[in-house]
C-alpha positions as a Python dict, from the first residue, in 0.01 Angstrom:
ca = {
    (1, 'X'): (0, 0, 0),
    (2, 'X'): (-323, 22, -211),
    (3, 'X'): (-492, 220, -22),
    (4, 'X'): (-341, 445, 261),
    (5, 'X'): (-597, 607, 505),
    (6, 'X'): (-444, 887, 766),
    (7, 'X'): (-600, 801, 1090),
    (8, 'X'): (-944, 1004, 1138),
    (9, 'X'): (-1039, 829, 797),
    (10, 'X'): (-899, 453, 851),
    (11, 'X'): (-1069, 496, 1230),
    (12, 'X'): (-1466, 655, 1032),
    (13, 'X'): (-1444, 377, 811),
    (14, 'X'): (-1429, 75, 1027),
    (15, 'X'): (-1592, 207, 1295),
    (16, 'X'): (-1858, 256, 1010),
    (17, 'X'): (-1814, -119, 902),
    (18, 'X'): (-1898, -144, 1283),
    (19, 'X'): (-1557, -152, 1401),
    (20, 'X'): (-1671, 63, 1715),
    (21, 'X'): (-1604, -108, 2081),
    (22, 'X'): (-1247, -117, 2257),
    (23, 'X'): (-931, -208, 2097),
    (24, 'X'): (-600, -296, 2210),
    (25, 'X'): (-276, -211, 2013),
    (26, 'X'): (-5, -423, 2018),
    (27, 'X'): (-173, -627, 2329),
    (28, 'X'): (-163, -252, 2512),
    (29, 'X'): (-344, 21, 2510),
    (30, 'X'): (-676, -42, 2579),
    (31, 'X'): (-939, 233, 2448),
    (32, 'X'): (-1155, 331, 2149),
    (33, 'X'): (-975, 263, 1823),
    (34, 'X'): (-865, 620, 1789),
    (35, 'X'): (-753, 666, 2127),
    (36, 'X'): (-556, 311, 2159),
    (37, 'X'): (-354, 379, 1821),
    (38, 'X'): (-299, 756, 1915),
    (39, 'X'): (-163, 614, 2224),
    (40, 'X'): (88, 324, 2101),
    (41, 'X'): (207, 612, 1871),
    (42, 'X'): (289, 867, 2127),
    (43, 'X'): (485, 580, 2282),
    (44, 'X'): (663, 480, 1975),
    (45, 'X'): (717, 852, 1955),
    (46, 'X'): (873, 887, 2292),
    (47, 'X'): (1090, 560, 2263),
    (48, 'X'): (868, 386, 2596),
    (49, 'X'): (759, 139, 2314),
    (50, 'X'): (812, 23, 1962),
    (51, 'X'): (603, -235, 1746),
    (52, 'X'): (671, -620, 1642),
    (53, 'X'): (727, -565, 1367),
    (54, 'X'): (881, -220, 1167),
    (55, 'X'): (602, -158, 938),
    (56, 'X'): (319, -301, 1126),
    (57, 'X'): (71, -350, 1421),
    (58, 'X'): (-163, -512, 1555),
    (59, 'X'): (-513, -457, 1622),
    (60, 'X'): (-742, -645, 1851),
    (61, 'X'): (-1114, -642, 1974),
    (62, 'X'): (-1415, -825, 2013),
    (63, 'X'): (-1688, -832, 1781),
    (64, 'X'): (-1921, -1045, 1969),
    (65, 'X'): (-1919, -1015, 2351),
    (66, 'X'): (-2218, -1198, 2566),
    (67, 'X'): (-2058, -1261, 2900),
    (68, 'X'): (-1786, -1487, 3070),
    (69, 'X'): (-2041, -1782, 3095),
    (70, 'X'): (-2094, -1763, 2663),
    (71, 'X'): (-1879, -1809, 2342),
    (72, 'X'): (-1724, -1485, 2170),
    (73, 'X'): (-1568, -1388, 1878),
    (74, 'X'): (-1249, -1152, 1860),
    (75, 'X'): (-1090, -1028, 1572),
    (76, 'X'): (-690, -985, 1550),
    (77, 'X'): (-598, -738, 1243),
    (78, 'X'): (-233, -674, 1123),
    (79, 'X'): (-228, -285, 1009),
    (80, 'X'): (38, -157, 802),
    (81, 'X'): (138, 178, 910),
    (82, 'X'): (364, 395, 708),
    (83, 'X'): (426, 791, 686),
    (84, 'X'): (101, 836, 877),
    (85, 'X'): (-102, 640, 670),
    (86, 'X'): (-277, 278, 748),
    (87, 'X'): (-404, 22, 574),
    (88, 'X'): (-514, -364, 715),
    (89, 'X'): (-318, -632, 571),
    (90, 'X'): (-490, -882, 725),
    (91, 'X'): (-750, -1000, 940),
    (92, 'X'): (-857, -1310, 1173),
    (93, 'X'): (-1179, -1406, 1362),
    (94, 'X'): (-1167, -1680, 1623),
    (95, 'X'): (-1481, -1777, 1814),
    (96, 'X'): (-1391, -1985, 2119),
    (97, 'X'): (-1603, -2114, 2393),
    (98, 'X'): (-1629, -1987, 2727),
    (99, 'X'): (-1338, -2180, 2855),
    (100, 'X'): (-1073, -1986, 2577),
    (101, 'X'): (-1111, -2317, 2358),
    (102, 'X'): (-1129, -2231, 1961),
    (103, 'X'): (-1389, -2355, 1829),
    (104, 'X'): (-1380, -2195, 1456),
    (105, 'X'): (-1150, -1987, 1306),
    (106, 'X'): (-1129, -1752, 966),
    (107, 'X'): (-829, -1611, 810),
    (108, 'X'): (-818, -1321, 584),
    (109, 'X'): (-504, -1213, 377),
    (110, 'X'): (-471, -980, 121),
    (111, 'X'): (-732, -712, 225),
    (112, 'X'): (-732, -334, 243),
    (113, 'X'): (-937, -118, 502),
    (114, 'X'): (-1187, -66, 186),
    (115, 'X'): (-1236, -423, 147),
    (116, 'X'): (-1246, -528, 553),
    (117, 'X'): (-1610, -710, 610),
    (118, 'X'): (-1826, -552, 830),
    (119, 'X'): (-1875, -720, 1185),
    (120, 'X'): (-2190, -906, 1094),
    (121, 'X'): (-1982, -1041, 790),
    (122, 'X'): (-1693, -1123, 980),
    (123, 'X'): (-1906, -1317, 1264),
    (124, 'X'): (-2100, -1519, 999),
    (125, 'X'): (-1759, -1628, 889),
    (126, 'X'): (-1709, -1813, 1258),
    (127, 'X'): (-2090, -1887, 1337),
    (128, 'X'): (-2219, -2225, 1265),
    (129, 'X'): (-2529, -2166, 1102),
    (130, 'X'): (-2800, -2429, 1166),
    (131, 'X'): (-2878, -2620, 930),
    (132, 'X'): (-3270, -2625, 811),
    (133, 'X'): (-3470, -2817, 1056),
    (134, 'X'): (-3703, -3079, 923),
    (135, 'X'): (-4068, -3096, 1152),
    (136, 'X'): (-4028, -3396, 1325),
    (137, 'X'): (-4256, -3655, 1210),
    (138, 'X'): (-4516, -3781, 1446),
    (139, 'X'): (-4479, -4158, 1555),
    (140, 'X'): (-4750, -4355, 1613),
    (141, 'X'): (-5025, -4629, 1505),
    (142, 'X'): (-5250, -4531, 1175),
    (143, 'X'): (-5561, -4723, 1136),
}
């Protein structure tokens, strides 16, 4: 690990990179980030759960939300967790439509929570951008 955060600073700095809705740890635990990891811990803890994997989690949320009826974006993040300390491994964004279909996805490897895009970042990575539009050119007779 690069860089190891304990969990009041990895949880400041992406809710800073605008990390800040609800999360769900290891598809459980719904809450704020702080609360949902403190949670899956405590269960860990207690032997009521364990993670996937024995070094890792997993972190999901949405960054864009607009309704049932409207395409959003979620972000899935793989965060290593060791002696206390975390640091994301990884990261992907999916945008899918409003009936669950993918429409784009973006796959980051490699990363550390210093080096995590922000959520506008992140979303451009999955938005189709449209392209420049040209003034449409008026049809008709010239005398």
């Amino acid at each position: 690990m690069e860089q190891s955060l304990d969990l009041n600073t990895f949880v400041k700095t992406l809710t800073d990179k605008g990390y800040n809705g609800y999360f769900q740890t290891e598809s459980a635990y719904a809450g704020k980030l702080k609360d949902s990891i403190s949670d899956f811990l405590e269960a860990c803890k207690n032997g009521t759960d364990k993670p996937l994997n024995a070094d890792s989690f997993s972190l999901r949320t949405y960054i864009e939300w607009n309704g049932e009826e409207k395409p959003k974006t979620e972000c899935y993040m793989r965060v290593q967790y060791e002696d206390g300390n975390f640091d994301v491994q990884k990261m992907n964004i999916e945008r899918t439509d409003r009936y669950g279909q993918s429409m784009k996805k973006s796959e980051l490897t490699n990363l550390t929570t210093g080096s995590v895009p922000t959520t506008k970042e992140a979303l451009s990575k999955v938005l189709d951008t449209p392209k420049e539009q040209l003034a449409p050119k008026k049809r008709g007779f010239r005398m």
